[in-house]
Amino acid sequence: MLLLLLLLLLLLLLLQLLLLLLLLLLLLLLLLLLLLLLLLLLLLLLLLLLLLLLLLLLLLLLLLLLLLLLLLLLLLLLLLLLLLLLLLLLLHHHHHYTTTTTTPPPPPPPPFTVTKNVFTQWLLLQLIDHIGGHACFTISPCYVRIYFFNGGRIICVSFMHLFFKCFNDFYGFIFKFVCFFFFSLPEHNVLMVSFCDRLLCLVCRAASTFTLLTL
């Protein structure tokens, strides 16, 4: 009996030892697993760090590219400014050269007198100033011809001592020229002048006989 008991005790001890060994093995396995997990975490952290570094490098490259683009734009602007300065210098030099080497323009013609009527002369000067063009006068014993140059339009009016009135509708480019014929018009007769103004619409057809309009 004692032997049996001893054997049982030994068996129990052996079992306990085996259990302890198993526990130790399990602990070792757990430790190994933990170590592996830690290693994996470290690897993941390293990968994340590498990704962050790559992102930083990409950002730096983008910044460098933007800086290069800005520098190129600045260089282009500087080149454009230099070209503009060169063009201005060339234009100034060309203008100076042409103004100093070309022949001077001919002198303006002497002042023109249509009639001895002061009011008619004043009205003609107002007309030329209203049109904003240049006038060239041709005088002959029987008629006076005036050429108006205004924006490519040439208006030629031939008349004999005509009283001349015009108005210009700028937006419609409508020119109305009314000329009527008088051999003698008193200089200071205001009533006669106002009467002639009233007769403008009536004498327009008669004045077209003496007036040639070329638009």
mmCIF file of C-alpha atoms in Angstrom:
data_model
loop_
_atom_site.group_PDB
_atom_site.id
_atom_site.type_symbol
_atom_site.label_atom_id
_atom_site.label_comp_id
_atom_site.label_asym_id
_atom_site.label_seq_id
_atom_site.Cartn_x
_atom_site.Cartn_y
_atom_site.Cartn_z
ATOM 1 C CA MET A 1 0.000 0.000 0.000
ATOM 2 C CA LEU A 2 2.744 2.329 0.837
ATOM 3 C CA LEU A 3 4.347 1.649 -2.425
ATOM 4 C CA LEU A 4 1.189 2.424 -4.214
ATOM 5 C CA LEU A 5 0.863 5.651 -2.399
ATOM 6 C CA LEU A 6 4.381 6.576 -3.219
ATOM 7 C CA LEU A 7 3.823 5.770 -6.814
ATOM 8 C CA LEU A 8 0.739 7.876 -6.856
ATOM 9 C CA LEU A 9 2.581 10.721 -5.294
ATOM 10 C CA LEU A 10 5.305 10.415 -7.814
ATOM 11 C CA LEU A 11 2.803 10.411 -10.582
ATOM 12 C CA LEU A 12 1.172 13.471 -9.184
ATOM 13 C CA LEU A 13 4.475 15.197 -8.944
ATOM 14 C CA LEU A 14 5.277 14.281 -12.466
ATOM 15 C CA LEU A 15 1.955 15.581 -13.606
ATOM 16 C CA GLN A 16 2.501 18.799 -11.798
ATOM 17 C CA LEU A 17 5.900 19.127 -13.346
ATOM 18 C CA LEU A 18 4.433 18.505 -16.723
ATOM 19 C CA LEU A 19 1.787 21.102 -16.104
ATOM 20 C CA LEU A 20 4.382 23.558 -15.010
ATOM 21 C CA LEU A 21 6.383 22.885 -18.094
ATOM 22 C CA LEU A 22 3.324 23.352 -20.214
ATOM 23 C CA LEU A 23 2.585 26.608 -18.506
ATOM 24 C CA LEU A 24 6.099 27.744 -19.042
ATOM 25 C CA LEU A 25 5.876 26.835 -22.666
ATOM 26 C CA LEU A 26 2.648 28.728 -22.976
ATOM 27 C CA LEU A 27 4.177 31.717 -21.336
ATOM 28 C CA LEU A 28 7.106 31.536 -23.667
ATOM 29 C CA LEU A 29 4.772 31.333 -26.606
ATOM 30 C CA LEU A 30 2.855 34.311 -25.368
ATOM 31 C CA LEU A 31 6.034 36.233 -24.928
ATOM 32 C CA LEU A 32 7.092 35.325 -28.404
ATOM 33 C CA LEU A 33 3.739 36.436 -29.742
ATOM 34 C CA LEU A 34 4.036 39.688 -27.884
ATOM 35 C CA LEU A 35 7.480 40.200 -29.264
ATOM 36 C CA LEU A 36 6.217 39.497 -32.729
ATOM 37 C CA LEU A 37 3.400 41.956 -32.255
ATOM 38 C CA LEU A 38 5.826 44.541 -31.025
ATOM 39 C CA LEU A 39 8.022 43.928 -34.000
ATOM 40 C CA LEU A 40 5.045 44.274 -36.277
ATOM 41 C CA LEU A 41 4.069 47.502 -34.603
ATOM 42 C CA LEU A 42 7.575 48.778 -34.954
ATOM 43 C CA LEU A 43 7.567 47.840 -38.591
ATOM 44 C CA LEU A 44 4.264 49.615 -39.073
ATOM 45 C CA LEU A 45 5.614 52.678 -37.340
ATOM 46 C CA LEU A 46 8.666 52.588 -39.529
ATOM 47 C CA LEU A 47 6.478 52.294 -42.585
ATOM 48 C CA LEU A 48 4.400 55.224 -41.429
ATOM 49 C CA LEU A 49 7.520 57.248 -40.834
ATOM 50 C CA LEU A 50 8.766 56.354 -44.266
ATOM 51 C CA LEU A 51 5.446 57.392 -45.762
ATOM 52 C CA LEU A 52 5.578 60.663 -43.895
ATOM 53 C CA LEU A 53 9.091 61.247 -45.107
ATOM 54 C CA LEU A 54 7.998 60.514 -48.648
ATOM 55 C CA LEU A 55 5.106 62.938 -48.297
ATOM 56 C CA LEU A 56 7.442 65.578 -46.946
ATOM 57 C CA LEU A 57 9.795 64.999 -49.833
ATOM 58 C CA LEU A 58 6.908 65.306 -52.277
ATOM 59 C CA LEU A 59 5.804 68.534 -50.642
ATOM 60 C CA LEU A 60 9.323 69.866 -50.831
ATOM 61 C CA LEU A 61 9.502 68.930 -54.489
ATOM 62 C CA LEU A 62 6.188 70.664 -55.129
ATOM 63 C CA LEU A 63 7.407 73.759 -53.349
ATOM 64 C CA LEU A 64 10.578 73.711 -55.387
ATOM 65 C CA LEU A 65 8.556 73.369 -58.567
ATOM 66 C CA LEU A 66 6.351 76.278 -57.545
ATOM 67 C CA LEU A 67 9.395 78.373 -56.798
ATOM 68 C CA LEU A 68 10.856 77.487 -60.165
ATOM 69 C CA LEU A 69 7.589 78.428 -61.864
ATOM 70 C CA LEU A 70 7.523 81.725 -60.027
ATOM 71 C CA LEU A 71 11.088 82.406 -61.037
ATOM 72 C CA LEU A 72 10.249 81.593 -64.639
ATOM 73 C CA LEU A 73 7.254 83.922 -64.514
ATOM 74 C CA LEU A 74 9.387 86.668 -63.059
ATOM 75 C CA LEU A 75 11.966 86.135 -65.761
ATOM 76 C CA LEU A 76 9.267 86.269 -68.412
ATOM 77 C CA LEU A 77 7.895 89.475 -66.939
ATOM 78 C CA LEU A 78 11.353 90.972 -66.873
ATOM 79 C CA LEU A 79 11.894 89.960 -70.482
ATOM 80 C CA LEU A 80 8.566 91.498 -71.458
ATOM 81 C CA LEU A 81 9.455 94.699 -69.656
ATOM 82 C CA LEU A 82 12.809 94.780 -71.385
ATOM 83 C CA LEU A 83 11.126 94.224 -74.747
ATOM 84 C CA LEU A 84 8.671 97.020 -74.026
ATOM 85 C CA LEU A 85 11.502 99.322 -73.052
ATOM 86 C CA LEU A 86 13.363 98.419 -76.222
ATOM 87 C CA LEU A 87 10.245 99.064 -78.292
ATOM 88 C CA LEU A 88 9.735 102.406 -76.599
ATOM 89 C CA LEU A 89 13.344 103.325 -77.198
ATOM 90 C CA LEU A 90 13.079 102.266 -80.835
ATOM 91 C CA LEU A 91 9.872 104.235 -81.287
ATOM 92 C CA HIS A 92 11.384 107.263 -79.625
ATOM 93 C CA HIS A 93 14.514 106.954 -81.728
ATOM 94 C CA HIS A 94 12.458 106.434 -84.884
ATOM 95 C CA HIS A 95 10.248 109.402 -84.062
ATOM 96 C CA HIS A 96 13.289 111.540 -83.298
ATOM 97 C CA TYR A 97 14.965 110.361 -86.493
ATOM 98 C CA THR A 98 11.897 110.995 -88.636
ATOM 99 C CA THR A 99 11.236 114.377 -87.069
ATOM 100 C CA THR A 100 14.834 115.446 -87.515
ATOM 101 C CA THR A 101 15.479 113.978 -90.965
ATOM 102 C CA THR A 102 12.194 114.327 -92.836
ATOM 103 C CA THR A 103 11.187 117.513 -94.511
ATOM 104 C CA PRO A 104 8.984 119.816 -92.465
ATOM 105 C CA PRO A 105 5.292 119.983 -93.360
ATOM 106 C CA PRO A 106 4.182 122.758 -95.670
ATOM 107 C CA PRO A 107 2.935 125.928 -94.024
ATOM 108 C CA PRO A 108 -0.810 126.266 -93.567
ATOM 109 C CA PRO A 109 -2.710 128.198 -96.224
ATOM 110 C CA PRO A 110 -3.575 131.808 -95.564
ATOM 111 C CA PRO A 111 -6.872 132.556 -93.867
ATOM 112 C CA PHE A 112 -9.833 132.267 -96.193
ATOM 113 C CA THR A 113 -12.579 134.828 -96.589
ATOM 114 C CA VAL A 114 -15.858 133.581 -98.011
ATOM 115 C CA THR A 115 -17.602 136.915 -98.261
ATOM 116 C CA LYS A 116 -17.415 140.237 -96.576
ATOM 117 C CA ASN A 117 -20.227 139.124 -94.333
ATOM 118 C CA VAL A 118 -18.868 138.697 -90.800
ATOM 119 C CA PHE A 119 -21.716 136.427 -89.727
ATOM 120 C CA THR A 120 -21.163 134.071 -92.672
ATOM 121 C CA GLN A 121 -17.440 133.825 -91.911
ATOM 122 C CA TRP A 122 -18.142 133.111 -88.243
ATOM 123 C CA LEU A 123 -20.703 130.434 -89.131
ATOM 124 C CA LEU A 124 -18.278 128.752 -91.541
ATOM 125 C CA LEU A 125 -15.560 128.672 -88.874
ATOM 126 C CA GLN A 126 -18.055 127.201 -86.381
ATOM 127 C CA LEU A 127 -18.957 124.547 -88.948
ATOM 128 C CA ILE A 128 -15.334 123.518 -89.499
ATOM 129 C CA ASP A 129 -14.744 123.395 -85.749
ATOM 130 C CA HIS A 130 -17.965 121.379 -85.218
ATOM 131 C CA ILE A 131 -17.034 118.736 -87.777
ATOM 132 C CA GLY A 132 -13.566 118.400 -86.308
ATOM 133 C CA GLY A 133 -11.900 117.910 -89.653
ATOM 134 C CA HIS A 134 -9.511 119.805 -91.877
ATOM 135 C CA ALA A 135 -10.581 122.223 -94.567
ATOM 136 C CA CYS A 136 -8.865 122.933 -97.880
ATOM 137 C CA PHE A 137 -10.110 125.939 -99.884
ATOM 138 C CA THR A 138 -9.941 126.514 -103.625
ATOM 139 C CA ILE A 139 -10.778 129.990 -104.825
ATOM 140 C CA SER A 140 -11.892 130.996 -108.298
ATOM 141 C CA PRO A 141 -13.601 134.186 -109.591
ATOM 142 C CA CYS A 142 -17.033 132.589 -109.818
ATOM 143 C CA TYR A 143 -17.228 130.004 -107.039
ATOM 144 C CA VAL A 144 -15.580 128.772 -103.892
ATOM 145 C CA ARG A 145 -15.008 125.049 -103.247
ATOM 146 C CA ILE A 146 -14.369 123.675 -99.792
ATOM 147 C CA TYR A 147 -13.196 120.117 -99.056
ATOM 148 C CA PHE A 148 -13.891 118.732 -95.599
ATOM 149 C CA PHE A 149 -11.933 115.651 -94.531
ATOM 150 C CA ASN A 150 -13.503 113.933 -91.574
ATOM 151 C CA GLY A 151 -12.798 110.276 -90.690
ATOM 152 C CA GLY A 152 -12.390 109.110 -94.286
ATOM 153 C CA ARG A 153 -15.432 111.056 -95.525
ATOM 154 C CA ILE A 154 -14.874 113.767 -98.104
ATOM 155 C CA ILE A 155 -17.574 116.377 -98.453
ATOM 156 C CA CYS A 156 -17.206 118.770 -101.386
ATOM 157 C CA VAL A 157 -19.408 121.872 -101.406
ATOM 158 C CA SER A 158 -19.428 124.312 -104.349
ATOM 159 C CA PHE A 159 -21.297 127.556 -104.007
ATOM 160 C CA MET A 160 -21.337 131.293 -104.946
ATOM 161 C CA HIS A 161 -21.432 133.519 -101.855
ATOM 162 C CA LEU A 162 -23.605 130.934 -100.098
ATOM 163 C CA PHE A 163 -24.857 131.234 -96.561
ATOM 164 C CA PHE A 164 -23.858 127.920 -95.072
ATOM 165 C CA LYS A 165 -25.303 125.970 -92.126
ATOM 166 C CA CYS A 166 -24.800 122.388 -90.966
ATOM 167 C CA PHE A 167 -25.485 120.104 -88.086
ATOM 168 C CA ASN A 168 -24.051 116.692 -87.441
ATOM 169 C CA ASP A 169 -25.883 113.812 -85.787
ATOM 170 C CA PHE A 170 -22.926 111.883 -84.390
ATOM 171 C CA TYR A 171 -24.693 108.640 -83.466
ATOM 172 C CA GLY A 172 -26.468 108.203 -86.761
ATOM 173 C CA PHE A 173 -23.607 109.710 -88.814
ATOM 174 C CA ILE A 174 -26.255 111.866 -90.441
ATOM 175 C CA PHE A 175 -24.870 115.006 -92.087
ATOM 176 C CA LYS A 176 -27.284 117.689 -93.188
ATOM 177 C CA PHE A 177 -25.765 120.443 -95.287
ATOM 178 C CA VAL A 178 -28.003 123.363 -96.221
ATOM 179 C CA CYS A 179 -26.683 126.055 -98.569
ATOM 180 C CA PHE A 180 -28.675 128.869 -99.966
ATOM 181 C CA PHE A 181 -27.771 131.593 -102.421
ATOM 182 C CA PHE A 182 -27.579 135.303 -101.721
ATOM 183 C CA PHE A 183 -25.752 137.912 -103.798
ATOM 184 C CA SER A 184 -25.908 140.457 -101.006
ATOM 185 C CA LEU A 185 -26.645 139.968 -97.331
ATOM 186 C CA PRO A 186 -26.602 142.908 -94.934
ATOM 187 C CA GLU A 187 -23.937 142.529 -92.308
ATOM 188 C CA HIS A 188 -25.844 143.699 -89.258
ATOM 189 C CA ASN A 189 -29.418 142.928 -90.182
ATOM 190 C CA VAL A 190 -30.460 140.497 -87.451
ATOM 191 C CA LEU A 191 -33.983 140.259 -88.775
ATOM 192 C CA MET A 192 -32.661 139.165 -92.157
ATOM 193 C CA VAL A 193 -30.473 136.499 -90.567
ATOM 194 C CA SER A 194 -33.342 135.083 -88.488
ATOM 195 C CA PHE A 195 -35.600 135.185 -91.534
ATOM 196 C CA CYS A 196 -32.971 133.215 -93.470
ATOM 197 C CA ASP A 197 -32.865 130.702 -90.635
ATOM 198 C CA ARG A 198 -36.634 130.261 -90.941
ATOM 199 C CA LEU A 199 -36.273 129.714 -94.679
ATOM 200 C CA LEU A 200 -33.756 126.869 -94.355
ATOM 201 C CA CYS A 201 -36.303 124.103 -94.831
ATOM 202 C CA LEU A 202 -37.926 125.851 -97.770
ATOM 203 C CA VAL A 203 -34.783 126.655 -99.748
ATOM 204 C CA CYS A 204 -33.104 123.254 -99.228
ATOM 205 C CA ARG A 205 -34.310 121.982 -102.591
ATOM 206 C CA ALA A 206 -33.238 125.136 -104.370
ATOM 207 C CA ALA A 207 -29.855 125.088 -102.660
ATOM 208 C CA SER A 208 -29.226 121.514 -103.825
ATOM 209 C CA THR A 209 -28.796 122.977 -107.325
ATOM 210 C CA PHE A 210 -25.680 124.796 -106.145
ATOM 211 C CA THR A 211 -24.465 122.130 -103.697
ATOM 212 C CA LEU A 212 -22.706 118.855 -104.416
ATOM 213 C CA LEU A 213 -22.486 116.435 -101.495
ATOM 214 C CA THR A 214 -20.149 113.443 -101.784
ATOM 215 C CA LEU A 215 -20.216 111.158 -98.756
#
